[in-house]
Amino acid sequence: MNSLWTSLEGSALGSTIASSEWLFPTIETLHVIAIVSVVGAIAIMDLRLLGLTSRNRLVTAISRDTLPLTWIAFACAVVTGLLLFVSKATSYMVNPYFLAKMGLLLLAGLNMAAFHMVTWKGVARWDGTVAAIPPAAKMAGLASLIFWTLIVLCGRIIGFTLGIYH
Amino acid sequence: MAIGELLFEMTEWLRTTPLVEFSLWVSEQPLCIWLQSHFFAIPVFQAIHILSIAILFGSTLLLGLRVLGLNATDQSMSDNYRRYQPWIWGGVLALLASGVILLISEPVRNMVNPIFWIKMAALIVAITVSLRFLGAVRARAERWDVSPDGQASVRTGAVALIILWCVVMAGGRWIAYAPV
């Protein structure tokens, strides 16, 4: 595996990003704008699932309002994230905060998948009634808020710790 | 690179101002020393700062998309305005509060840095445009979906505001890369 990360880093793409004065910070900027949009859109849905906001609007309507932005912004975050990763692959792969961030992303994805495959099936029963929101939906909303907060935090810590692990 | 030279000139000029002495004074204050000596303090406040702009930018983006007729068109503009307006101002307050902490945490790197001041200028413009934009949406909200006159300028405002907040975010990221 180690050689894979080394060869990624040494690839034309990786070395171009790493050796450019402006490419890395520019991609980082786009990554920040993308993740800020993801978290903003997801938080709106999570807070509705918790029954705290937009209580007079259907949960399914909130989902329609926020899902397109969530997916577009998430796709941008993944593409820019991969570009950042390729330029310093070996440093990222030994950084515990990067690995934690990837683990948290996986947990956030599993949480969302489980919610959509199980809890969402019965949404008609609690779509417009805050009091009827099932505990599973509230737990999914709360877990999502916690996961994304920690993903942002790990992302920031990576900026201070990249290169101190070998 | 011409921009690099301009930024370098700006830094040279900032070094002749009382900001140098002031930022050095701030760096001797207990709060700054505390933030500097606790490894996780700065990233935690940076994460709070990013979550603040997520609230602010997400709300601005979705209200802007509603104004542009691209999202939540089945919800009245009044309801849409009421839904996002408090979060936009709450986000601004959290952004400013966490930003002040971050400014204190690295006073010299921020205050003797041209990109920091460009970001502050962009921030003032973004907040001013937000005030005007939200005022215009509120004034037209009741008849928004009935009579579309006078909406062109509000739509322009929505696009301008989204771009402005992106410029502010770009400024935040580039503070770390200023040629100082």
CSV table of C-alpha atoms in Angstrom, one decimal:
chain,number,residue,atom,x,y,z
A,1,MET,CA,0.0,0.0,0.0
A,2,ASN,CA,2.8,2.4,0.9
A,3,SER,CA,4.1,2.3,-2.6
A,4,LEU,CA,0.6,3.3,-3.9
A,5,TRP,CA,0.6,6.5,-1.8
A,6,THR,CA,4.2,7.2,-2.9
A,7,SER,CA,3.4,6.7,-6.6
A,8,LEU,CA,0.2,8.9,-6.3
A,9,GLU,CA,2.3,11.6,-4.7
A,10,GLY,CA,4.9,11.3,-7.5
A,11,SER,CA,2.3,11.3,-10.3
A,12,ALA,CA,2.2,14.2,-12.7
A,13,LEU,CA,-1.0,15.5,-11.0
A,14,GLY,CA,0.3,15.1,-7.5
A,15,SER,CA,3.7,16.8,-8.1
A,16,THR,CA,2.0,19.6,-10.1
A,17,ILE,CA,-0.2,20.5,-7.2
A,18,ALA,CA,2.6,20.1,-4.6
A,19,SER,CA,5.1,22.2,-6.5
A,20,SER,CA,2.7,25.0,-7.4
A,21,GLU,CA,2.7,28.1,-5.3
A,22,TRP,CA,-1.0,28.8,-5.8
A,23,LEU,CA,-2.7,25.4,-6.7
A,24,PHE,CA,-2.8,23.9,-3.2
A,25,PRO,CA,-4.3,26.9,-1.5
A,26,THR,CA,-6.8,27.5,-4.4
A,27,ILE,CA,-8.0,23.9,-4.2
A,28,GLU,CA,-8.2,24.2,-0.4
A,29,THR,CA,-10.3,27.3,-0.8
A,30,LEU,CA,-12.8,25.4,-3.0
A,31,HIS,CA,-12.7,22.5,-0.6
A,32,VAL,CA,-13.7,24.9,2.3
A,33,ILE,CA,-16.5,26.5,0.3
A,34,ALA,CA,-17.8,23.0,-0.7
A,35,ILE,CA,-17.7,21.6,2.9
A,36,VAL,CA,-19.3,24.7,4.3
A,37,SER,CA,-22.1,24.2,1.8
A,38,VAL,CA,-22.5,20.5,2.7
A,39,VAL,CA,-22.6,21.2,6.4
A,40,GLY,CA,-25.0,24.1,6.0
A,41,ALA,CA,-27.4,22.1,4.0
A,42,ILE,CA,-27.2,18.9,6.1
A,43,ALA,CA,-27.7,20.9,9.3
A,44,ILE,CA,-31.0,22.2,8.0
A,45,MET,CA,-32.3,18.7,7.5
A,46,ASP,CA,-30.8,17.4,10.8
A,47,LEU,CA,-32.4,20.2,12.8
A,48,ARG,CA,-35.7,19.5,11.2
A,49,LEU,CA,-35.4,15.8,12.1
A,50,LEU,CA,-34.7,16.9,15.7
A,51,GLY,CA,-38.0,18.9,15.5
A,52,LEU,CA,-36.2,22.1,16.3
A,53,THR,CA,-36.6,24.2,13.1
A,54,SER,CA,-39.0,24.6,10.1
A,55,ARG,CA,-41.6,22.8,12.2
A,56,ASN,CA,-44.4,24.1,9.9
A,57,ARG,CA,-42.8,22.6,6.7
A,58,LEU,CA,-43.0,18.9,5.8
A,59,VAL,CA,-39.9,16.8,6.4
A,60,THR,CA,-40.1,15.6,2.8
A,61,ALA,CA,-40.2,19.2,1.6
A,62,ILE,CA,-37.0,20.1,3.7
A,63,SER,CA,-35.4,17.0,2.2
A,64,ARG,CA,-36.2,18.3,-1.4
A,65,ASP,CA,-34.9,21.8,-0.4
A,66,THR,CA,-31.6,20.6,0.8
A,67,LEU,CA,-30.6,17.3,-0.9
A,68,PRO,CA,-29.6,18.7,-4.4
A,69,LEU,CA,-27.3,21.3,-2.7
A,70,THR,CA,-25.9,18.6,-0.3
A,71,TRP,CA,-25.0,16.2,-3.2
A,72,ILE,CA,-23.5,18.9,-5.5
A,73,ALA,CA,-21.4,20.4,-2.7
A,74,PHE,CA,-20.4,17.0,-1.5
A,75,ALA,CA,-19.2,16.0,-5.0
A,76,CYS,CA,-17.1,19.2,-5.1
A,77,ALA,CA,-15.7,18.4,-1.6
A,78,VAL,CA,-14.7,14.9,-2.7
A,79,VAL,CA,-13.1,16.0,-6.0
A,80,THR,CA,-11.1,18.9,-4.3
A,81,GLY,CA,-10.3,16.6,-1.3
A,82,LEU,CA,-8.9,13.9,-3.6
A,83,LEU,CA,-6.7,16.5,-5.4
A,84,LEU,CA,-5.3,17.8,-2.0
A,85,PHE,CA,-4.8,14.1,-1.0
A,86,VAL,CA,-2.9,13.2,-4.2
A,87,SER,CA,-0.4,16.0,-3.7
A,88,LYS,CA,0.7,14.8,-0.2
A,89,ALA,CA,-0.7,11.2,-0.1
A,90,THR,CA,2.0,9.7,2.1
A,91,SER,CA,1.8,12.5,4.7
A,92,TYR,CA,-2.0,12.2,4.9
A,93,MET,CA,-2.0,8.4,5.2
A,94,VAL,CA,0.2,8.5,8.4
A,95,ASN,CA,-1.8,11.4,10.0
A,96,PRO,CA,-4.2,10.1,12.6
A,97,TYR,CA,-6.5,13.1,12.2
A,98,PHE,CA,-6.9,12.4,8.5
A,99,LEU,CA,-7.6,8.7,9.2
A,100,ALA,CA,-10.2,9.8,11.9
A,101,LYS,CA,-11.8,12.2,9.4
A,102,MET,CA,-12.1,9.4,6.8
A,103,GLY,CA,-13.6,7.1,9.5
A,104,LEU,CA,-16.1,9.8,10.5
A,105,LEU,CA,-17.1,10.4,6.9
A,106,LEU,CA,-17.8,6.7,6.6
A,107,LEU,CA,-19.9,6.8,9.8
A,108,ALA,CA,-21.8,9.8,8.5
A,109,GLY,CA,-22.4,8.0,5.2
A,110,LEU,CA,-23.6,4.8,7.0
A,111,ASN,CA,-25.8,6.8,9.3
A,112,MET,CA,-27.4,8.5,6.2
A,113,ALA,CA,-27.8,5.2,4.3
A,114,ALA,CA,-29.4,3.5,7.3
A,115,PHE,CA,-31.8,6.4,7.8
A,116,HIS,CA,-32.9,6.4,4.2
A,117,MET,CA,-33.2,2.7,3.9
A,118,VAL,CA,-35.1,2.1,7.1
A,119,THR,CA,-36.5,5.1,9.0
A,120,TRP,CA,-37.4,7.1,5.8
A,121,LYS,CA,-39.8,4.3,4.7
A,122,GLY,CA,-42.3,5.4,7.3
A,123,VAL,CA,-41.9,9.2,6.8
A,124,ALA,CA,-45.5,9.6,5.8
A,125,ARG,CA,-46.6,9.0,9.4
A,126,TRP,CA,-44.4,11.9,10.8
A,127,ASP,CA,-43.9,14.1,7.8
A,128,GLY,CA,-46.0,17.0,9.1
A,129,THR,CA,-46.2,16.1,12.8
A,130,VAL,CA,-43.3,17.1,14.9
A,131,ALA,CA,-44.6,15.2,18.0
A,132,ALA,CA,-44.6,12.0,15.9
A,133,ILE,CA,-40.9,12.1,14.8
A,134,PRO,CA,-39.6,8.7,15.8
A,135,PRO,CA,-36.5,8.4,18.0
A,136,ALA,CA,-34.6,6.8,15.2
A,137,ALA,CA,-35.0,9.9,13.0
A,138,LYS,CA,-33.9,12.2,15.9
A,139,MET,CA,-30.9,10.0,16.6
A,140,ALA,CA,-29.9,10.1,12.9
A,141,GLY,CA,-30.2,13.9,12.9
A,142,LEU,CA,-28.2,14.3,16.1
A,143,ALA,CA,-25.5,11.7,15.0
A,144,SER,CA,-25.2,13.5,11.7
A,145,LEU,CA,-24.6,16.9,13.4
A,146,ILE,CA,-22.0,15.4,15.7
A,147,PHE,CA,-20.2,13.5,12.8
A,148,TRP,CA,-20.0,16.6,10.6
A,149,THR,CA,-18.8,18.8,13.4
A,150,LEU,CA,-16.0,16.4,14.1
A,151,ILE,CA,-15.2,16.1,10.4
A,152,VAL,CA,-14.7,19.9,10.2
A,153,LEU,CA,-12.6,19.8,13.4
A,154,CYS,CA,-10.4,16.9,12.2
A,155,GLY,CA,-10.0,18.8,8.9
A,156,ARG,CA,-8.7,21.8,10.8
A,157,ILE,CA,-6.3,19.8,13.0
A,158,ILE,CA,-4.8,18.1,9.9
A,159,GLY,CA,-3.6,21.6,8.9
A,160,PHE,CA,-1.6,21.8,12.1
A,161,THR,CA,-0.3,18.2,12.1
A,162,LEU,CA,0.5,17.3,8.5
A,163,GLY,CA,4.1,16.4,8.3
A,164,ILE,CA,4.7,15.8,12.1
A,165,TYR,CA,4.0,12.1,11.8
A,166,HIS,CA,6.3,9.7,9.8
B,1,MET,CA,3.7,37.6,-10.1
B,2,ALA,CA,2.2,41.1,-9.9
B,3,ILE,CA,-0.4,40.3,-7.2
B,4,GLY,CA,2.4,38.9,-5.1
B,5,GLU,CA,4.4,42.1,-5.4
B,6,LEU,CA,1.4,44.2,-4.5
B,7,LEU,CA,0.7,42.2,-1.4
B,8,PHE,CA,4.4,42.4,-0.5
B,9,GLU,CA,4.3,46.2,-0.8
B,10,MET,CA,1.1,46.3,1.3
B,11,THR,CA,2.9,44.2,4.0
B,12,GLU,CA,5.9,46.5,3.9
B,13,TRP,CA,3.5,49.4,4.5
B,14,LEU,CA,1.6,47.6,7.3
B,15,ARG,CA,5.0,47.2,9.0
B,16,THR,CA,5.4,51.0,9.3
B,17,THR,CA,2.0,51.4,11.1
B,18,PRO,CA,1.3,51.2,14.9
B,19,LEU,CA,-0.4,47.8,14.1
B,20,VAL,CA,2.9,46.1,14.7
B,21,GLU,CA,3.3,47.5,18.2
B,22,PHE,CA,-0.4,46.8,18.9
B,23,SER,CA,-0.3,43.2,17.6
B,24,LEU,CA,2.8,42.6,19.7
B,25,TRP,CA,1.0,43.9,22.7
B,26,VAL,CA,-2.0,41.6,22.1
B,27,SER,CA,0.4,38.7,21.8
B,28,GLU,CA,1.5,39.3,25.4
B,29,GLN,CA,-2.0,39.2,26.8
B,30,PRO,CA,-3.1,36.2,28.9
B,31,LEU,CA,-5.8,35.1,26.4
B,32,CYS,CA,-3.4,35.0,23.5
B,33,ILE,CA,-0.8,33.1,25.6
B,34,TRP,CA,-3.5,30.6,26.7
B,35,LEU,CA,-4.6,30.0,23.1
B,36,GLN,CA,-1.1,29.6,21.9
B,37,SER,CA,-0.1,27.2,24.7
B,38,HIS,CA,-3.0,24.8,24.2
B,39,PHE,CA,-2.6,22.8,21.1
B,40,PHE,CA,-6.2,22.1,20.4
B,41,ALA,CA,-7.5,25.6,21.2
B,42,ILE,CA,-6.9,27.2,17.8
B,43,PRO,CA,-8.3,24.4,15.7
B,44,VAL,CA,-11.4,24.2,17.9
B,45,PHE,CA,-12.1,27.9,17.5
B,46,GLN,CA,-11.3,27.6,13.7
B,47,ALA,CA,-13.9,24.7,13.6
B,48,ILE,CA,-16.4,26.9,15.4
B,49,HIS,CA,-15.6,29.7,12.9
B,50,ILE,CA,-16.2,27.3,9.9
B,51,LEU,CA,-19.4,26.0,11.4
B,52,SER,CA,-20.6,29.6,11.9
B,53,ILE,CA,-20.0,30.4,8.2
B,54,ALA,CA,-21.7,27.1,7.3
B,55,ILE,CA,-24.9,28.3,9.0
B,56,LEU,CA,-24.6,31.7,7.5
B,57,PHE,CA,-23.6,30.6,4.0
B,58,GLY,CA,-26.0,27.7,3.8
B,59,SER,CA,-28.9,29.9,4.8
B,60,THR,CA,-27.8,32.7,2.4
B,61,LEU,CA,-27.4,30.2,-0.4
B,62,LEU,CA,-30.8,28.6,0.1
B,63,LEU,CA,-32.6,31.9,0.5
B,64,GLY,CA,-30.7,33.2,-2.6
B,65,LEU,CA,-31.8,30.2,-4.6
B,66,ARG,CA,-35.4,30.8,-3.5
B,67,VAL,CA,-35.1,34.4,-4.7
B,68,LEU,CA,-33.7,33.1,-8.0
B,69,GLY,CA,-36.7,30.8,-8.3
B,70,LEU,CA,-34.5,27.7,-8.2
B,71,ASN,CA,-35.4,26.2,-4.8
B,72,ALA,CA,-38.4,25.7,-2.4
B,73,THR,CA,-40.7,27.6,-4.8
B,74,ASP,CA,-43.7,25.8,-3.1
B,75,GLN,CA,-43.0,27.7,0.1
B,76,SER,CA,-44.1,31.4,0.2
B,77,MET,CA,-41.3,34.0,0.2
B,78,SER,CA,-42.5,35.3,3.6
B,79,ASP,CA,-42.1,31.9,5.1
B,80,ASN,CA,-38.8,31.4,3.4
B,81,TYR,CA,-37.5,34.7,4.6
B,82,ARG,CA,-38.6,34.0,8.2
B,83,ARG,CA,-37.0,30.6,8.0
B,84,TYR,CA,-33.5,31.8,7.1
B,85,GLN,CA,-33.2,35.4,8.3
B,86,PRO,CA,-32.6,34.6,12.0
B,87,TRP,CA,-29.9,32.0,11.1
B,88,ILE,CA,-28.1,34.4,8.8
B,89,TRP,CA,-27.7,37.0,11.6
B,90,GLY,CA,-27.0,34.3,14.3
B,91,GLY,CA,-24.3,33.0,11.9
B,92,VAL,CA,-22.8,36.5,11.5
B,93,LEU,CA,-22.7,36.9,15.3
B,94,ALA,CA,-21.0,33.5,15.9
B,95,LEU,CA,-18.7,34.3,13.0
B,96,LEU,CA,-17.6,37.6,14.5
B,97,ALA,CA,-17.2,36.2,18.0
B,98,SER,CA,-15.1,33.2,16.9
B,99,GLY,CA,-13.2,35.5,14.5
B,100,VAL,CA,-12.2,37.9,17.4
B,101,ILE,CA,-10.8,34.9,19.3
B,102,LEU,CA,-8.9,33.8,16.2
B,103,LEU,CA,-7.6,37.3,15.7
B,104,ILE,CA,-6.3,37.4,19.3
B,105,SER,CA,-4.8,33.9,18.9
B,106,GLU,CA,-2.4,35.0,16.2
B,107,PRO,CA,-2.3,38.8,16.4
B,108,VAL,CA,0.9,39.5,14.3
B,109,ARG,CA,0.1,36.9,11.6
B,110,ASN,CA,-3.3,38.5,11.1
B,111,MET,CA,-2.9,42.2,11.7
B,112,VAL,CA,0.4,42.6,9.8
B,113,ASN,CA,-1.1,40.7,6.8
B,114,PRO,CA,-2.6,42.4,3.7
B,115,ILE,CA,-4.9,39.4,3.0
B,116,PHE,CA,-6.5,39.8,6.5
B,117,TRP,CA,-7.4,43.4,5.8
B,118,ILE,CA,-8.7,42.5,2.3
B,119,LYS,CA,-10.9,39.9,4.0
B,120,MET,CA,-12.1,42.5,6.5
B,121,ALA,CA,-13.0,44.9,3.7
B,122,ALA,CA,-14.9,42.0,1.9
B,123,LEU,CA,-16.6,41.1,5.2
B,124,ILE,CA,-17.9,44.7,5.7
B,125,VAL,CA,-19.2,44.7,2.1
B,126,ALA,CA,-20.8,41.3,2.5
B,127,ILE,CA,-22.6,42.3,5.8
B,128,THR,CA,-23.8,45.6,4.2
B,129,VAL,CA,-25.1,43.8,1.1
B,130,SER,CA,-26.8,41.2,3.4
B,131,LEU,CA,-28.6,44.0,5.3
B,132,ARG,CA,-29.8,45.6,2.0
B,133,PHE,CA,-30.7,42.2,0.4
B,134,LEU,CA,-32.7,41.0,3.4
B,135,GLY,CA,-34.4,44.3,3.7
B,136,ALA,CA,-35.4,44.2,0.0
B,137,VAL,CA,-36.6,40.6,0.3
B,138,ARG,CA,-38.7,41.4,3.4
B,139,ALA,CA,-40.2,44.5,1.7
B,140,ARG,CA,-41.3,42.5,-1.3
B,141,ALA,CA,-42.0,39.1,0.4
B,142,GLU,CA,-45.8,39.5,0.7
B,143,ARG,CA,-46.3,40.2,-3.0
B,144,TRP,CA,-43.2,38.3,-4.3
B,145,ASP,CA,-45.1,35.4,-5.9
B,146,VAL,CA,-47.9,37.7,-7.2
B,147,SER,CA,-46.2,40.6,-8.9
B,148,PRO,CA,-42.7,40.2,-10.1
B,149,ASP,CA,-41.8,43.9,-10.6
B,150,GLY,CA,-38.6,45.2,-9.0
B,151,GLN,CA,-37.2,41.7,-8.5
B,152,ALA,CA,-34.3,42.0,-10.9
B,153,SER,CA,-32.1,44.0,-8.5
B,154,VAL,CA,-32.9,41.5,-5.6
B,155,ARG,CA,-31.9,38.6,-7.8
B,156,THR,CA,-28.6,40.4,-8.6
B,157,GLY,CA,-28.2,41.0,-4.9
B,158,ALA,CA,-28.6,37.2,-4.3
B,159,VAL,CA,-25.9,36.3,-6.7
B,160,ALA,CA,-23.6,39.1,-5.5
B,161,LEU,CA,-24.0,38.0,-1.9
B,162,ILE,CA,-23.2,34.4,-2.6
B,163,ILE,CA,-20.0,35.5,-4.5
B,164,LEU,CA,-19.1,38.0,-1.7
B,165,TRP,CA,-19.2,35.3,1.0
B,166,CYS,CA,-17.0,33.0,-1.2
B,167,VAL,CA,-14.5,35.9,-1.4
B,168,VAL,CA,-14.6,36.2,2.4
B,169,MET,CA,-14.0,32.5,2.7
B,170,ALA,CA,-11.1,32.6,0.2
B,171,GLY,CA,-9.6,35.5,2.2
B,172,GLY,CA,-9.8,33.3,5.3
B,173,ARG,CA,-7.9,30.5,3.7
B,174,TRP,CA,-5.3,32.7,2.1
B,175,ILE,CA,-4.4,34.5,5.3
B,176,ALA,CA,-2.1,31.5,5.9
B,177,TYR,CA,-0.4,31.9,2.5
B,178,ALA,CA,0.3,35.7,2.5
B,179,PRO,CA,3.8,36.5,1.2
B,180,VAL,CA,5.0,38.0,4.5
